[in-house]
PDB file of C-alpha atoms in Angstrom:
ATOM      1  CA  MET U   1     -27.803 -21.789-103.185  1.00 43.00           C
ATOM      2  CA  ALA U   2     -29.595 -19.274-100.938  1.00 45.00           C
ATOM      3  CA  ARG U   3     -30.856 -17.231-103.912  1.00 46.00           C
ATOM      4  CA  LEU U   4     -32.013 -20.279-105.781  1.00 47.00           C
ATOM      5  CA  GLY U   5     -33.362 -22.138-102.741  1.00 54.00           C
ATOM      6  CA  LEU U   6     -36.194 -19.769-101.805  1.00 51.00           C
ATOM      7  CA  PRO U   7     -37.784 -19.554-105.286  1.00 51.00           C
ATOM      8  CA  VAL U   8     -37.611 -23.344-105.630  1.00 53.00           C
ATOM      9  CA  PHE U   9     -39.161 -23.754-102.194  1.00 55.00           C
ATOM     10  CA  LEU U  10     -41.976 -21.303-103.005  1.00 52.00           C
ATOM     11  CA  LEU U  11     -42.642 -23.052-106.316  1.00 52.00           C
ATOM     12  CA  LEU U  12     -42.835 -26.378-104.489  1.00 52.00           C
ATOM     13  CA  CYS U  13     -45.246 -24.933-101.908  1.00 51.00           C
ATOM     14  CA  PHE U  14     -47.434 -23.457-104.641  1.00 51.00           C
ATOM     15  CA  SER U  15     -47.490 -26.808-106.446  1.00 53.00           C
ATOM     16  CA  LEU U  16     -48.522 -28.609-103.263  1.00 52.00           C
ATOM     17  CA  LEU U  17     -51.320 -26.127-102.699  1.00 53.00           C
ATOM     18  CA  ARG U  18     -52.591 -26.577-106.268  1.00 55.00           C
ATOM     19  CA  LEU U  19     -52.446 -30.374-106.007  1.00 53.00           C
ATOM     20  CA  GLY U  20     -54.322 -30.333-102.732  1.00 52.00           C
ATOM     21  CA  SER U  21     -57.075 -28.068-104.016  1.00 50.00           C
ATOM     22  CA  GLY U  22     -58.208 -29.875-107.178  1.00 51.00           C
ATOM     23  CA  ARG U  23     -61.794 -28.691-106.706  1.00 50.00           C
ATOM     24  CA  PRO U  24     -62.867 -25.895-104.392  1.00 51.00           C
ATOM     25  CA  PRO U  25     -64.554 -27.270-101.257  1.00 48.00           C
ATOM     26  CA  ARG U  26     -68.197 -26.433-100.588  1.00 51.00           C
ATOM     27  CA  THR U  27     -67.869 -26.130 -96.850  1.00 47.00           C
ATOM     28  CA  ARG U  28     -65.215 -24.897 -94.469  1.00 47.00           C
ATOM     29  CA  LYS U  29     -65.049 -28.372 -92.847  1.00 48.00           C
ATOM     30  CA  ALA U  30     -63.981 -29.940 -96.125  1.00 48.00           C
ATOM     31  CA  LEU U  31     -60.947 -27.626 -96.251  1.00 47.00           C
ATOM     32  CA  SER U  32     -59.726 -28.304 -92.743  1.00 50.00           C
ATOM     33  CA  PRO U  33     -58.210 -31.818 -93.090  1.00 57.00           C
ATOM     34  CA  GLN U  34     -56.687 -31.033 -96.451  1.00 63.00           C
ATOM     35  CA  GLY U  35     -55.433 -27.597 -95.294  1.00 64.00           C
ATOM     36  CA  ASP U  36     -53.846 -29.133 -92.200  1.00 75.00           C
ATOM     37  CA  ASP U  37     -52.092 -31.704 -94.390  1.00 86.00           C
ATOM     38  CA  VAL U  38     -50.702 -29.003 -96.684  1.00 85.00           C
ATOM     39  CA  ARG U  39     -49.619 -26.901 -93.698  1.00 84.00           C
ATOM     40  CA  SER U  40     -47.798 -29.842 -92.152  1.00 85.00           C
ATOM     41  CA  GLN U  41     -46.092 -30.580 -95.485  1.00 86.00           C
ATOM     42  CA  ILE U  42     -44.995 -26.951 -95.757  1.00 86.00           C
ATOM     43  CA  GLU U  43     -43.716 -27.025 -92.168  1.00 85.00           C
ATOM     44  CA  ARG U  44     -41.708 -30.197 -92.887  1.00 87.00           C
ATOM     45  CA  LEU U  45     -40.268 -28.574 -96.022  1.00 84.00           C
ATOM     46  CA  TRP U  46     -39.214 -25.493 -94.046  1.00 83.00           C
ATOM     47  CA  GLN U  47     -37.494 -27.733 -91.514  1.00 81.00           C
ATOM     48  CA  GLU U  48     -35.679 -29.570 -94.293  1.00 80.00           C
ATOM     49  CA  VAL U  49     -34.607 -26.294 -95.938  1.00 75.00           C
ATOM     50  CA  ASN U  50     -33.270 -24.983 -92.621  1.00 68.00           C
ATOM     51  CA  SER U  51     -31.459 -28.250 -91.976  1.00 70.00           C
ATOM     52  CA  LEU U  52     -29.863 -28.101 -95.442  1.00 67.00           C
ATOM     53  CA  LYS U  53     -28.764 -24.506 -94.812  1.00 64.00           C
ATOM     54  CA  GLU U  54     -27.119 -25.556 -91.538  1.00 65.00           C
ATOM     55  CA  MET U  55     -25.352 -28.468 -93.231  1.00 65.00           C
ATOM     56  CA  GLN U  56     -24.121 -26.202 -96.038  1.00 64.00           C
ATOM     57  CA  ALA U  57     -22.774 -23.672 -93.521  1.00 62.00           C
ATOM     58  CA  LEU U  58     -21.042 -26.465 -91.586  1.00 64.00           C
ATOM     59  CA  GLN U  59     -19.475 -27.840 -94.784  1.00 66.00           C
ATOM     60  CA  THR U  60     -18.160 -24.363 -95.568  1.00 66.00           C
ATOM     61  CA  VAL U  61     -16.583 -24.162 -92.098  1.00 67.00           C
ATOM     62  CA  CYS U  62     -15.076 -27.648 -92.469  1.00 74.00           C
ATOM     63  CA  LEU U  63     -13.586 -26.710 -95.851  1.00 73.00           C
ATOM     64  CA  ARG U  64     -11.933 -23.592 -94.410  1.00 79.00           C
ATOM     65  CA  GLY U  65     -10.806 -25.310 -91.194  1.00 83.00           C
ATOM     66  CA  ILE U  66     -10.261 -28.944 -90.239  1.00 84.00           C
ATOM     67  CA  LYS U  67     -12.540 -31.857 -89.482  1.00 84.00           C
ATOM     68  CA  ALA U  68     -11.671 -34.171 -86.579  1.00 82.00           C
ATOM     69  CA  ASN U  69     -13.458 -36.063 -83.785  1.00 77.00           C
ATOM     70  CA  ARG U  70     -16.949 -35.443 -85.237  1.00 83.00           C
ATOM     71  CA  LYS U  71     -16.261 -31.704 -85.083  1.00 88.00           C
ATOM     72  CA  CYS U  72     -15.028 -28.982 -87.377  1.00 90.00           C
ATOM     73  CA  TYR U  73     -12.517 -26.444 -86.099  1.00 93.00           C
ATOM     74  CA  LEU U  74     -11.790 -22.978 -87.444  1.00 94.00           C
ATOM     75  CA  THR U  75      -9.217 -20.485 -86.160  1.00 95.00           C
ATOM     76  CA  SER U  76      -9.975 -16.790 -85.982  1.00 92.00           C
ATOM     77  CA  GLU U  77      -8.318 -14.241 -88.204  1.00 85.00           C
ATOM     78  CA  GLU U  78      -8.210 -11.484 -85.587  1.00 93.00           C
ATOM     79  CA  ALA U  79      -7.430 -11.357 -81.893  1.00 97.00           C
ATOM     80  CA  LYS U  80     -10.267 -10.667 -79.436  1.00 98.00           C
ATOM     81  CA  HIS U  81     -11.014 -10.690 -75.722  1.00 97.00           C
ATOM     82  CA  TYR U  82     -12.142 -14.088 -74.401  1.00 98.00           C
ATOM     83  CA  HIS U  83     -15.829 -13.118 -74.168  1.00 97.00           C
ATOM     84  CA  GLU U  84     -15.836 -11.475 -77.617  1.00 98.00           C
ATOM     85  CA  ALA U  85     -14.189 -14.585 -79.048  1.00 98.00           C
ATOM     86  CA  ASN U  86     -16.857 -16.803 -77.483  1.00 97.00           C
ATOM     87  CA  GLU U  87     -19.649 -14.558 -78.798  1.00 97.00           C
ATOM     88  CA  ASP U  88     -18.107 -14.637 -82.270  1.00 95.00           C
ATOM     89  CA  CYS U  89     -18.021 -18.452 -82.262  1.00 94.00           C
ATOM     90  CA  ILE U  90     -21.654 -18.580 -81.098  1.00 92.00           C
ATOM     91  CA  ALA U  91     -22.704 -16.108 -83.800  1.00 89.00           C
ATOM     92  CA  GLN U  92     -21.196 -18.492 -86.368  1.00 86.00           C
ATOM     93  CA  GLY U  93     -23.072 -21.490 -84.931  1.00 85.00           C
ATOM     94  CA  GLY U  94     -20.292 -22.937 -82.775  1.00 91.00           C
ATOM     95  CA  THR U  95     -18.503 -22.418 -79.475  1.00 95.00           C
ATOM     96  CA  LEU U  96     -14.918 -21.906 -78.388  1.00 97.00           C
ATOM     97  CA  ALA U  97     -13.086 -25.204 -78.880  1.00 97.00           C
ATOM     98  CA  THR U  98     -12.764 -27.391 -75.795  1.00 97.00           C
ATOM     99  CA  PRO U  99     -10.307 -30.288 -76.141  1.00 96.00           C
ATOM    100  CA  ARG U 100     -11.706 -33.386 -74.396  1.00 95.00           C
ATOM    101  CA  ASP U 101      -8.525 -35.493 -74.505  1.00 96.00           C
ATOM    102  CA  LEU U 102      -4.825 -35.326 -75.426  1.00 97.00           C
ATOM    103  CA  LEU U 103      -5.414 -36.456 -79.029  1.00 95.00           C
ATOM    104  CA  GLU U 104      -7.946 -33.675 -79.634  1.00 95.00           C
ATOM    105  CA  ASN U 105      -5.673 -31.156 -77.875  1.00 97.00           C
ATOM    106  CA  ASN U 106      -2.733 -32.128 -80.101  1.00 96.00           C
ATOM    107  CA  GLU U 107      -4.864 -31.914 -83.253  1.00 94.00           C
ATOM    108  CA  LEU U 108      -5.930 -28.395 -82.224  1.00 95.00           C
ATOM    109  CA  ARG U 109      -2.310 -27.444 -81.518  1.00 96.00           C
ATOM    110  CA  ASP U 110      -1.129 -28.711 -84.920  1.00 95.00           C
ATOM    111  CA  TYR U 111      -4.011 -27.065 -86.758  1.00 95.00           C
ATOM    112  CA  ALA U 112      -3.464 -23.749 -84.930  1.00 95.00           C
ATOM    113  CA  LYS U 113       0.244 -23.853 -85.776  1.00 95.00           C
ATOM    114  CA  ARG U 114      -0.519 -24.403 -89.496  1.00 93.00           C
ATOM    115  CA  SER U 115      -3.446 -22.008 -89.835  1.00 92.00           C
ATOM    116  CA  ALA U 116      -2.067 -19.024 -87.895  1.00 92.00           C
ATOM    117  CA  PRO U 117       1.727 -19.313 -87.840  1.00 91.00           C
ATOM    118  CA  GLY U 118       2.163 -15.832 -86.300  1.00 90.00           C
ATOM    119  CA  SER U 119      -0.017 -16.586 -83.255  1.00 93.00           C
ATOM    120  CA  ARG U 120       1.415 -18.133 -80.111  1.00 95.00           C
ATOM    121  CA  ASP U 121      -1.692 -18.513 -77.934  1.00 96.00           C
ATOM    122  CA  PHE U 122      -5.337 -19.319 -78.693  1.00 98.00           C
ATOM    123  CA  TRP U 123      -8.380 -18.937 -76.470  1.00 98.00           C
ATOM    124  CA  ILE U 124     -10.142 -22.248 -75.851  1.00 98.00           C
ATOM    125  CA  GLY U 125     -13.519 -22.803 -74.188  1.00 98.00           C
ATOM    126  CA  VAL U 126     -12.290 -23.370 -70.633  1.00 98.00           C
ATOM    127  CA  ALA U 127     -12.544 -20.895 -67.729  1.00 97.00           C
ATOM    128  CA  ASP U 128     -12.988 -20.634 -63.961  1.00 96.00           C
ATOM    129  CA  ILE U 129     -14.818 -17.301 -63.974  1.00 94.00           C
ATOM    130  CA  VAL U 130     -17.707 -18.341 -61.708  1.00 93.00           C
ATOM    131  CA  LYS U 131     -15.693 -20.124 -59.005  1.00 93.00           C
ATOM    132  CA  GLU U 132     -11.924 -19.927 -58.687  1.00 92.00           C
ATOM    133  CA  GLY U 133     -10.287 -23.289 -59.453  1.00 92.00           C
ATOM    134  CA  GLN U 134     -13.490 -24.861 -60.802  1.00 95.00           C
ATOM    135  CA  TYR U 135     -12.937 -25.054 -64.554  1.00 97.00           C
ATOM    136  CA  VAL U 136     -15.932 -25.404 -66.845  1.00 97.00           C
ATOM    137  CA  ASP U 137     -16.483 -25.276 -70.588  1.00 97.00           C
ATOM    138  CA  VAL U 138     -18.547 -22.600 -72.360  1.00 95.00           C
ATOM    139  CA  ASN U 139     -21.727 -24.589 -71.610  1.00 93.00           C
ATOM    140  CA  SER U 140     -20.902 -24.549 -67.864  1.00 95.00           C
ATOM    141  CA  LEU U 141     -20.099 -28.274 -67.847  1.00 96.00           C
ATOM    142  CA  PRO U 142     -17.146 -29.421 -65.703  1.00 97.00           C
ATOM    143  CA  VAL U 143     -13.921 -29.974 -67.618  1.00 97.00           C
ATOM    144  CA  THR U 144     -12.325 -33.379 -67.016  1.00 96.00           C
ATOM    145  CA  PHE U 145      -9.268 -33.138 -69.296  1.00 98.00           C
ATOM    146  CA  PHE U 146      -6.504 -30.632 -68.554  1.00 98.00           C
ATOM    147  CA  ASN U 147      -3.180 -29.981 -70.251  1.00 98.00           C
ATOM    148  CA  TRP U 148      -1.595 -27.417 -67.906  1.00 98.00           C
ATOM    149  CA  ASP U 149       1.956 -26.214 -68.434  1.00 96.00           C
ATOM    150  CA  ARG U 150       3.316 -27.500 -65.115  1.00 93.00           C
ATOM    151  CA  SER U 151       6.814 -26.209 -65.908  1.00 91.00           C
ATOM    152  CA  LYS U 152       5.369 -22.704 -65.498  1.00 90.00           C
ATOM    153  CA  LYS U 153       3.270 -23.693 -62.469  1.00 92.00           C
ATOM    154  CA  GLN U 154      -0.033 -23.404 -64.316  1.00 94.00           C
ATOM    155  CA  PRO U 155      -2.733 -22.656 -63.440  1.00 93.00           C
ATOM    156  CA  THR U 156      -1.504 -19.770 -61.314  1.00 87.00           C
ATOM    157  CA  GLY U 157      -4.724 -19.689 -59.328  1.00 74.00           C
ATOM    158  CA  THR U 158      -5.202 -15.935 -59.245  1.00 81.00           C
ATOM    159  CA  LYS U 159      -8.687 -14.483 -59.633  1.00 85.00           C
ATOM    160  CA  ARG U 160      -7.511 -12.137 -62.376  1.00 90.00           C
ATOM    161  CA  GLU U 161      -6.513 -15.027 -64.642  1.00 94.00           C
ATOM    162  CA  SER U 162      -9.760 -16.887 -65.247  1.00 96.00           C
ATOM    163  CA  CYS U 163      -9.666 -17.782 -68.953  1.00 97.00           C
ATOM    164  CA  VAL U 164      -7.585 -20.534 -70.542  1.00 98.00           C
ATOM    165  CA  ALA U 165      -5.348 -20.348 -73.590  1.00 98.00           C
ATOM    166  CA  LEU U 166      -3.684 -23.147 -75.535  1.00 98.00           C
ATOM    167  CA  SER U 167      -0.039 -22.276 -76.242  1.00 97.00           C
ATOM    168  CA  VAL U 168       1.442 -23.389 -79.552  1.00 96.00           C
ATOM    169  CA  ALA U 169       4.848 -22.238 -78.294  1.00 94.00           C
ATOM    170  CA  ALA U 170       4.529 -24.594 -75.289  1.00 96.00           C
ATOM    171  CA  GLN U 171       3.530 -27.597 -77.449  1.00 96.00           C
ATOM    172  CA  GLY U 172      -0.217 -27.282 -76.763  1.00 97.00           C
ATOM    173  CA  LYS U 173       0.069 -26.803 -73.005  1.00 98.00           C
ATOM    174  CA  TRP U 174      -2.521 -24.590 -71.300  1.00 98.00           C
ATOM    175  CA  HIS U 175      -2.154 -21.514 -69.139  1.00 96.00           C
ATOM    176  CA  ASP U 176      -4.654 -19.283 -67.415  1.00 96.00           C
ATOM    177  CA  GLU U 177      -4.765 -15.703 -68.583  1.00 94.00           C
ATOM    178  CA  VAL U 178      -6.555 -12.402 -67.978  1.00 96.00           C
ATOM    179  CA  CYS U 179      -9.792 -12.608 -70.017  1.00 97.00           C
ATOM    180  CA  ARG U 180      -9.369  -9.046 -71.345  1.00 97.00           C
ATOM    181  CA  HIS U 181      -6.151  -9.895 -73.204  1.00 97.00           C
ATOM    182  CA  LEU U 182      -6.411 -10.047 -76.977  1.00 97.00           C
ATOM    183  CA  LYS U 183      -5.771 -13.482 -78.468  1.00 97.00           C
ATOM    184  CA  THR U 184      -6.688 -15.440 -81.545  1.00 97.00           C
ATOM    185  CA  TYR U 185      -9.074 -18.323 -80.873  1.00 98.00           C
ATOM    186  CA  ILE U 186     -10.410 -21.614 -82.173  1.00 97.00           C
ATOM    187  CA  CYS U 187     -14.119 -22.273 -82.709  1.00 96.00           C
ATOM    188  CA  GLU U 188     -15.599 -25.768 -82.830  1.00 94.00           C
ATOM    189  CA  TYR U 189     -18.740 -26.926 -84.615  1.00 91.00           C
ATOM    190  CA  ILE U 190     -20.419 -30.254 -83.832  1.00 86.00           C
ATOM    191  CA  ILE U 191     -21.093 -32.409 -86.886  1.00 80.00           C
ATOM    192  CA  PRO U 192     -24.608 -33.886 -86.656  1.00 71.00           C
TER     193      PRO U 192
END
């Protein structure tokens, strides 16, 4: 699509320019309204092309991962530190997944179990790096849903363990962890 899209777009732009310039104008003022109209049409077309590219990329992610709760989720193939995992999700147009309720948490747990059967823990987008005990998502918004593993007295509350992992082994319960540990992770992508 990307190879074919640019030539088609350029052909369309060229056609619009030819249509708009049926006869050469005699003065510079005569060109201005028509030129502005063509420029605005080209700008709108660029916006549409970029929007279509984003939708195509999102559909590709949804096909490789799962679609639930107006989001697409995709697990990583390699383990990374928490911050590297977050940067990787952002580079792909998403963020680390942040479950907002028990249903979403359980869907992530089940998907993680199916998609990466060898992994026990997955980084999610919850941390208390800035202020101990004040958990926020990757956009620095307060987290209101928690699924701590209370049987293991989570969260432990130590300053070293500031990043949160979802444990498949503990049925989707959360635990805080040292951010430098290597873990697989789950990215989420908002469906427009």
